[in-house]
C-alpha positions as a LaTeX table, in Angstrom:
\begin{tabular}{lrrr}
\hline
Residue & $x$ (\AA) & $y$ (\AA) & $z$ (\AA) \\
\hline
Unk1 & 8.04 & 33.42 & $-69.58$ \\
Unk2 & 10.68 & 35.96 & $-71.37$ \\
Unk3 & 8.80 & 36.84 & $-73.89$ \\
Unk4 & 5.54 & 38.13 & $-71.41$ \\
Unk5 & 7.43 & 41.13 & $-70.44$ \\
Unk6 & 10.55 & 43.05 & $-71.52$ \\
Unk7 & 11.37 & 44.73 & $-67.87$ \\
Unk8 & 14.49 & 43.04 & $-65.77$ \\
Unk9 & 14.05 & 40.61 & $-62.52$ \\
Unk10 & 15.27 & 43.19 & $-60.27$ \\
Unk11 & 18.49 & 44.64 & $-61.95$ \\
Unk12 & 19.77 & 46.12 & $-58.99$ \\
Unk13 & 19.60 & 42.86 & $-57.02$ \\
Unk14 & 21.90 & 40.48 & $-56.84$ \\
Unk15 & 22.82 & 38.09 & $-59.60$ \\
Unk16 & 21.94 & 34.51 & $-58.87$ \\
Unk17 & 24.76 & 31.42 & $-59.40$ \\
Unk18 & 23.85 & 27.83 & $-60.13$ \\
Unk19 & 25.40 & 26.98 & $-56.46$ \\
Unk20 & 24.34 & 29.65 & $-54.66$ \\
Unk21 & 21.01 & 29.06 & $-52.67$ \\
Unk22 & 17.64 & 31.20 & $-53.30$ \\
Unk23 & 17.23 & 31.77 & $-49.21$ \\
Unk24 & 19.72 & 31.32 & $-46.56$ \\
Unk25 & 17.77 & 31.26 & $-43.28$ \\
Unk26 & 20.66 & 32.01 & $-40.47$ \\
Unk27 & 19.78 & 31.73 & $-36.65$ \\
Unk28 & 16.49 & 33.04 & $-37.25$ \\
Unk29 & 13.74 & 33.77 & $-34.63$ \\
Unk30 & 10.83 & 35.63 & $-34.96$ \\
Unk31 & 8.84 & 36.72 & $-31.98$ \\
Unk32 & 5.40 & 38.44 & $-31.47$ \\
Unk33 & 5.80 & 39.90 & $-27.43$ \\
Unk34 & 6.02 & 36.98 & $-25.78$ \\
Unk35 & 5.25 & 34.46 & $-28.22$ \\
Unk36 & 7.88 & 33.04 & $-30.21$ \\
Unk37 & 7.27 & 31.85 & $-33.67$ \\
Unk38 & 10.72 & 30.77 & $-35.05$ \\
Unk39 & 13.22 & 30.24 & $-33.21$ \\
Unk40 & 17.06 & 29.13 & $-34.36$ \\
Unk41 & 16.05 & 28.53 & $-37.51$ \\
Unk42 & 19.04 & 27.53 & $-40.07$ \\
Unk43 & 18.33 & 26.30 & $-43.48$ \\
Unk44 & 19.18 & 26.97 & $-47.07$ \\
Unk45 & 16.57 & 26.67 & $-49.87$ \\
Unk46 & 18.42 & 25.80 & $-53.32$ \\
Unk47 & 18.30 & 28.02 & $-56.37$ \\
Unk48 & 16.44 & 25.21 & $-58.58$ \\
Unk49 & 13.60 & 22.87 & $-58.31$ \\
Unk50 & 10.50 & 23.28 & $-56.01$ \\
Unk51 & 11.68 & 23.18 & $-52.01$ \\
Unk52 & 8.48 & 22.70 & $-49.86$ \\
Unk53 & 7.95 & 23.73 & $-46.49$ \\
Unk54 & 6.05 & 21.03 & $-44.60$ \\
Unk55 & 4.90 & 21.39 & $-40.92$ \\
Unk56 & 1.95 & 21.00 & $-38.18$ \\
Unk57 & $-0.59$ & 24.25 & $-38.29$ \\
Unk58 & 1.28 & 26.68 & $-36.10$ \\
Unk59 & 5.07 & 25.22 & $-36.73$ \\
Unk60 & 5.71 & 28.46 & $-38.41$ \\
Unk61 & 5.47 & 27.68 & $-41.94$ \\
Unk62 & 3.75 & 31.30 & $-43.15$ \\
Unk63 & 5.71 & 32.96 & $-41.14$ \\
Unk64 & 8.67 & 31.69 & $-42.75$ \\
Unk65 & 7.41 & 32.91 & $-46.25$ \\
Unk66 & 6.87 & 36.27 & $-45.39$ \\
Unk67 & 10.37 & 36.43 & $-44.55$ \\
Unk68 & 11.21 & 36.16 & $-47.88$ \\
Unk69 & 10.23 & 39.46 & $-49.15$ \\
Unk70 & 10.43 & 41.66 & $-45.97$ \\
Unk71 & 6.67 & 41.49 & $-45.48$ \\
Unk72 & 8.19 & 40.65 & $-41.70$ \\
Unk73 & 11.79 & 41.14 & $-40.44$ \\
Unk74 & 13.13 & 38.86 & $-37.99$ \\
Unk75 & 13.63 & 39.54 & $-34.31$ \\
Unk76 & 16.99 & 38.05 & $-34.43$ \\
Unk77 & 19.58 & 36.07 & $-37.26$ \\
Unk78 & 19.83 & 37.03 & $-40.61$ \\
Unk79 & 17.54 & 36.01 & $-44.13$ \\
Unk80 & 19.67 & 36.08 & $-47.42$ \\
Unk81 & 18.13 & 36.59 & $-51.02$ \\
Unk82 & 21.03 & 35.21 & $-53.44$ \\
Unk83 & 23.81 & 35.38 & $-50.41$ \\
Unk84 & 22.92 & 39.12 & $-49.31$ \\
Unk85 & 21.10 & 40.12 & $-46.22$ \\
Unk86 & 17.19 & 41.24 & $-47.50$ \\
Unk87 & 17.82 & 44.15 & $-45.34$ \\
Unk88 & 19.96 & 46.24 & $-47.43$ \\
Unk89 & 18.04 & 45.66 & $-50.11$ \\
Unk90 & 15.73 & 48.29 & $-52.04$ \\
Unk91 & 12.46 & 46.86 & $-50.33$ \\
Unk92 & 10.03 & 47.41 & $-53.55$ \\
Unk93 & 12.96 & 45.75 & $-55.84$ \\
Unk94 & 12.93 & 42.73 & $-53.38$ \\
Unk95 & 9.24 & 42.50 & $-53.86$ \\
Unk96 & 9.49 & 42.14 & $-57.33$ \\
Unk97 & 12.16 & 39.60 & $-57.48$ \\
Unk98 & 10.19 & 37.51 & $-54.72$ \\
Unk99 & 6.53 & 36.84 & $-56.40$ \\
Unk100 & 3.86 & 35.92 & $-54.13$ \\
Unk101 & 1.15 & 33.28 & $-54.24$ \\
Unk102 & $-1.33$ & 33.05 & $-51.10$ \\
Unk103 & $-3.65$ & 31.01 & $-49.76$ \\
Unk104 & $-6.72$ & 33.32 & $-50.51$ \\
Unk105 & $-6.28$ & 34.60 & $-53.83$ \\
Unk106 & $-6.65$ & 38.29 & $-53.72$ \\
Unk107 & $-8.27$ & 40.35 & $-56.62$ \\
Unk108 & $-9.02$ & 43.97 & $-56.79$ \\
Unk109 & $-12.41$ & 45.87 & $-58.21$ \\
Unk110 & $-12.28$ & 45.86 & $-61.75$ \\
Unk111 & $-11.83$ & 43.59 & $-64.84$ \\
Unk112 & $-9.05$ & 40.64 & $-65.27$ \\
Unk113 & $-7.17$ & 43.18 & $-67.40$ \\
Unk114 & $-7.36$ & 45.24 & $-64.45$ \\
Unk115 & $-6.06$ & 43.00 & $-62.35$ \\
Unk116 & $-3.12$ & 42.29 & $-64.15$ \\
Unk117 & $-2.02$ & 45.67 & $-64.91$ \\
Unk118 & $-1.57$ & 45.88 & $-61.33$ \\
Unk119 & 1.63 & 44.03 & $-61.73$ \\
Unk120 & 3.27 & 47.52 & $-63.77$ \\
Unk121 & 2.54 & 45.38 & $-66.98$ \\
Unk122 & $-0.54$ & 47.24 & $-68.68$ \\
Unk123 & $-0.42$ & 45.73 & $-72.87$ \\
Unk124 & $-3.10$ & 43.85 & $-74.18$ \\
Unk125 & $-0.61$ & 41.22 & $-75.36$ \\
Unk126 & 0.93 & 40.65 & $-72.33$ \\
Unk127 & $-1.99$ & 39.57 & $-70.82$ \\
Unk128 & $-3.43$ & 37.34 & $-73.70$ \\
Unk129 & $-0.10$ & 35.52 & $-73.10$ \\
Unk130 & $-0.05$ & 35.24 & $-69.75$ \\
Unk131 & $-3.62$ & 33.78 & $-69.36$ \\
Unk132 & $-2.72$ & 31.33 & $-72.23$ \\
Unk133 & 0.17 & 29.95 & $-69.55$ \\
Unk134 & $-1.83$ & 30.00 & $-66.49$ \\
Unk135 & $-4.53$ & 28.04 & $-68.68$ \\
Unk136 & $-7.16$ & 30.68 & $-69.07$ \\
Unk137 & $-9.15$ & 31.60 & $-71.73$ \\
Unk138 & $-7.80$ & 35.05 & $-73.00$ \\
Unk139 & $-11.75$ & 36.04 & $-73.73$ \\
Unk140 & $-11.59$ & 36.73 & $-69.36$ \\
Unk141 & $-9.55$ & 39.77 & $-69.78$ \\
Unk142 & $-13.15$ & 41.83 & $-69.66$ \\
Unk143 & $-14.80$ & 39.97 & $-67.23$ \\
Unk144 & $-15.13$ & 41.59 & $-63.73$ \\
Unk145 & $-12.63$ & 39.39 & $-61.66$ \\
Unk146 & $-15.61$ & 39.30 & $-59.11$ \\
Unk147 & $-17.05$ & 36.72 & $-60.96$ \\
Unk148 & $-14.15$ & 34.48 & $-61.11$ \\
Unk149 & $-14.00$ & 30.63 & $-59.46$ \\
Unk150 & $-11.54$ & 30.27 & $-56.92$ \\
Unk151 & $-8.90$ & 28.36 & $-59.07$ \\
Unk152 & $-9.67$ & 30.77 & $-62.09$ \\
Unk153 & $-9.10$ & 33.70 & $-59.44$ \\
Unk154 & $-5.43$ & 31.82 & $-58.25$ \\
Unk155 & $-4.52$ & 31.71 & $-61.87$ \\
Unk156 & $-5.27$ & 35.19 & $-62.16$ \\
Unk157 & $-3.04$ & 36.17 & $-59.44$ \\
Unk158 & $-0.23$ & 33.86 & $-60.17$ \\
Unk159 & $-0.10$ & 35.38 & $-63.75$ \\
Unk160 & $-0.09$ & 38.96 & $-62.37$ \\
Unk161 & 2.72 & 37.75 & $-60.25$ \\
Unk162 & 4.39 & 35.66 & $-63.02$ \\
Unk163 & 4.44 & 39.53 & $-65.32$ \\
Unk164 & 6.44 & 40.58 & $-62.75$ \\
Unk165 & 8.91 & 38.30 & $-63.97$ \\
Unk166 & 9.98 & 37.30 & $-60.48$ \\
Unk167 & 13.55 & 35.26 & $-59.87$ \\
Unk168 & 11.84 & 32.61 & $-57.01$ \\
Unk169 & 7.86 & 31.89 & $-56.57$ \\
Unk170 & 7.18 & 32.19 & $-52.93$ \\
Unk171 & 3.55 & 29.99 & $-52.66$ \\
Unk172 & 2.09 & 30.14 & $-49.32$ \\
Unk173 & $-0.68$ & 26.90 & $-49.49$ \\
Unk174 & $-2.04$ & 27.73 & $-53.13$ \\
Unk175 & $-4.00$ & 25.41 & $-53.18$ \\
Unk176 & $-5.62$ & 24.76 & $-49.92$ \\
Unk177 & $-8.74$ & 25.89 & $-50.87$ \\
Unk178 & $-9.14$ & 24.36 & $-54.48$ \\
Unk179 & $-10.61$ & 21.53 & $-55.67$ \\
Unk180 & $-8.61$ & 18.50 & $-57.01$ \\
Unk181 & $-8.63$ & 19.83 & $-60.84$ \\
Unk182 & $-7.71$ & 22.97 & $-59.67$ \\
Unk183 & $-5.16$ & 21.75 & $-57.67$ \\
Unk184 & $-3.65$ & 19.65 & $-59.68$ \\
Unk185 & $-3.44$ & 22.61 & $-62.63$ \\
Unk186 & $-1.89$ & 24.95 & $-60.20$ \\
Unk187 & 1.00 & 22.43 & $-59.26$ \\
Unk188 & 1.41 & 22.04 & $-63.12$ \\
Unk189 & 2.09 & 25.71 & $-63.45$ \\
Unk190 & 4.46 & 25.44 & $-60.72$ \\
Unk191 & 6.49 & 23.16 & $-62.32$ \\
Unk192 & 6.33 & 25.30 & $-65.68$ \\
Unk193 & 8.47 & 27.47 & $-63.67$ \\
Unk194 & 10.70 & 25.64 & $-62.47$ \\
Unk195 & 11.36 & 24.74 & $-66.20$ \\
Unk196 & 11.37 & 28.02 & $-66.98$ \\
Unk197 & 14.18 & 28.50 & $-64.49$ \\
Unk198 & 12.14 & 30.21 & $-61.41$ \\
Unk199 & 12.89 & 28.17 & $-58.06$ \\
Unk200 & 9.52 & 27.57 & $-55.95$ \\
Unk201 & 9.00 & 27.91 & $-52.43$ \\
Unk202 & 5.81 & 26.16 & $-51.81$ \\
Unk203 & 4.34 & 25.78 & $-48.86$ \\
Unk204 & 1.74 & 22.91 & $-48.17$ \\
Unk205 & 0.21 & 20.58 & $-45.53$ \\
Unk206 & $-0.59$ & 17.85 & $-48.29$ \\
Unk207 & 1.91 & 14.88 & $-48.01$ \\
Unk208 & 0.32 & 13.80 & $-51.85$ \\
Unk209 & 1.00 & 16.98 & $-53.14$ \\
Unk210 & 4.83 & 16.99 & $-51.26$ \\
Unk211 & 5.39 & 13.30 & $-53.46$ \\
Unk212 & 3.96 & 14.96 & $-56.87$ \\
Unk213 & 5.88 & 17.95 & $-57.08$ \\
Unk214 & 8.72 & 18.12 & $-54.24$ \\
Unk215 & 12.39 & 18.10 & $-55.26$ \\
Unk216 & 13.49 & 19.41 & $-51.97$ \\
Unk217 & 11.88 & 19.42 & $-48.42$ \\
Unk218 & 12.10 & 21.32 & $-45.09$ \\
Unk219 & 9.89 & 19.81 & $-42.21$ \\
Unk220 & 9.25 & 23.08 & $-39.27$ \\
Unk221 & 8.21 & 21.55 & $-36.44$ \\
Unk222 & 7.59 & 24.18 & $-32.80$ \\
Unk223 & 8.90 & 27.25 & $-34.67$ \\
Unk224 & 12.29 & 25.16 & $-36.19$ \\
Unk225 & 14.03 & 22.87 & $-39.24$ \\
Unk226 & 13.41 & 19.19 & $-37.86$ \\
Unk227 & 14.88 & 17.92 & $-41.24$ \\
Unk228 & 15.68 & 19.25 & $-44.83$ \\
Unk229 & 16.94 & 17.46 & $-47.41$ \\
Unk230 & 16.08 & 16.89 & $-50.82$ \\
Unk231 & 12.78 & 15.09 & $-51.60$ \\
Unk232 & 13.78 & 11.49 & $-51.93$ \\
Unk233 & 16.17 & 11.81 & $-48.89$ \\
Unk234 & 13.55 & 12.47 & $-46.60$ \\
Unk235 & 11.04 & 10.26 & $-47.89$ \\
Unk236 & 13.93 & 7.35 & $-46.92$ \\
Unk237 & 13.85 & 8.67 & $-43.48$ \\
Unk238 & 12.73 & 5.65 & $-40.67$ \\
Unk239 & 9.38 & 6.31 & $-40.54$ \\
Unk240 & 9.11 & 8.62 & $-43.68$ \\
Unk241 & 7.74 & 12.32 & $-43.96$ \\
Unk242 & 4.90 & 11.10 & $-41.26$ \\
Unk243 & 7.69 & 10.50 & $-38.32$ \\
Unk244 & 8.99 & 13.94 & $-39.65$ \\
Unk245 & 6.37 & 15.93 & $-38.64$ \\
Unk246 & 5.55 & 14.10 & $-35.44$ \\
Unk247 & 8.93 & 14.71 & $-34.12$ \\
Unk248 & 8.03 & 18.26 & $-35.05$ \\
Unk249 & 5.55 & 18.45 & $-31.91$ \\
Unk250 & 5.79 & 20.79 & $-28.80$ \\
Unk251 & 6.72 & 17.37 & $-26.98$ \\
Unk252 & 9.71 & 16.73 & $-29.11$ \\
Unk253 & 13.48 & 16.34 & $-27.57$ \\
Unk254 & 15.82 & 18.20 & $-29.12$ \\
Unk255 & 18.38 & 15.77 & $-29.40$ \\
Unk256 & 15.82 & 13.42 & $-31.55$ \\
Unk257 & 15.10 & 16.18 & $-33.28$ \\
Unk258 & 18.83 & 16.68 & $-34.39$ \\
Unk259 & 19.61 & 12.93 & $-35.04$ \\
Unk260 & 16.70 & 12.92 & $-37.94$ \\
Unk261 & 17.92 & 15.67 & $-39.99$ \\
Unk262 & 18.59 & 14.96 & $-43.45$ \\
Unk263 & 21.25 & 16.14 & $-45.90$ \\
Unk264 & 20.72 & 17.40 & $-49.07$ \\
\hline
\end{tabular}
């Protein structure tokens, strides 16, 4: 991934340490009027490896992503990028550092080539490489992205954001409208970064997917952490990842909630 582009992850940001965590999430709530999304939300997402986000629809689990590069601030607590507080960071550096994948891949009017130069990268070369590691044919560059698949228009979009040369993938349920190939590729590209030393933040619904490619786990359940822990920690749990998420319901106790979370 160095050798895509030659501009820096965010120089002004700060510098990331092997111990230091990607996201600290500190007494977090988020609140739209009266309804309350997050609430007292405290968890730390480690600097390595692919951390997904597992939860019921509605537990909070996008909201929590958008977090992550000021595309929402919280009503209350505090969200740290690398131990400082996203706030008083340059917004537009922050965005570049945190690289986006969404649920409905979005691409603009225009060719491939198009669409990648969006990301501030604009040479030809660039973009033959970067299609070659999203696995696409570099003969799509002229192609009006219109005409694109769904997983070849995901690829397109995680290459765009992969130019950026972001410091942590932030993937908001990739690949919940893909097919199994698809699916499967995407979650192999995800891992690519990880090798490539670029921490994922995936979020997913798909217990399968959680046992492929999860090294470290946080269950939401009603707008909070139920458990994190890495992967194989909360697999152990009584009950497994299943119990997880049905402690994670409006009905849930607090205290049972508390007594199931896992450490890392």
């Amino acid at each position: 991934m160095n050798n895509v582009a030659g501009r820096e992850r965010g120089a002004d940001l700060p510098q990331p340490t092997a111990s230091q965590p990607v996201f600290s999430f500190e007494g977090v709530g988020v609140s739209f009027g009266e309804a309350r999304v997050l609430h007292a939300l405290d968890v730390d997402v480690p600097a390595s490896g692919v951390t997904d986000v597992l939860g019921r629809s509605g537990s909070g689990k996008s909201t929590l992503t958008r977090l992550c590069n000021r595309l929402l601030d919280p009503t209350s607590g505090v969200v740290r990028f690398r131990g400082v507080d996203v706030t008083g960071l340059d917004v537009l550096a922050l965005r570049r550092a945190v690289g986006m994948v969404f649920q409905r891949p979005t691409v603009f009017a225009g060719t491939v080539a198009d669409n990648l130069a969006a990301s501030g990268v604009v040479d030809r070369e660039s973009h033959v490489t970067i299609l070659g590691r999203v696995g696409l044919d570099p003969g799509l560059l002229d192609q009006d992205a219109a005409t694109l698949s769904g997983g070849e228009s995901q690829r397109v979009c995680l290459g765009r954001t992969l130019l950026m040369r972001p410091r942590v993938l932030v993937a908001d349920e990739p690949t919940a409208s893909l097919d199994e190939p698809a699916t499967r590729e995407l979650e192999v590209l995800a891992c690519a970064a990880v090798a490539d030393g670029v921490p994922v933040l995936w979020v997913t619904h798909d217990l399968a997917q959680f046992d492929r490619i999860a090294d470290h786990g946080v269950v939401l359940g009603d707008g909070t952490v139920i458990a994190s822990g890495s992967a194989a920690r909360l697999r152990a749990v009584t009950g497994g990842i299943d119990a997880l998420l049905r402690a994670g319901g409006p009905d849930a106790a607090p205290n049972d909630l508390g007594a199931r979370r896992a450490a890392g």
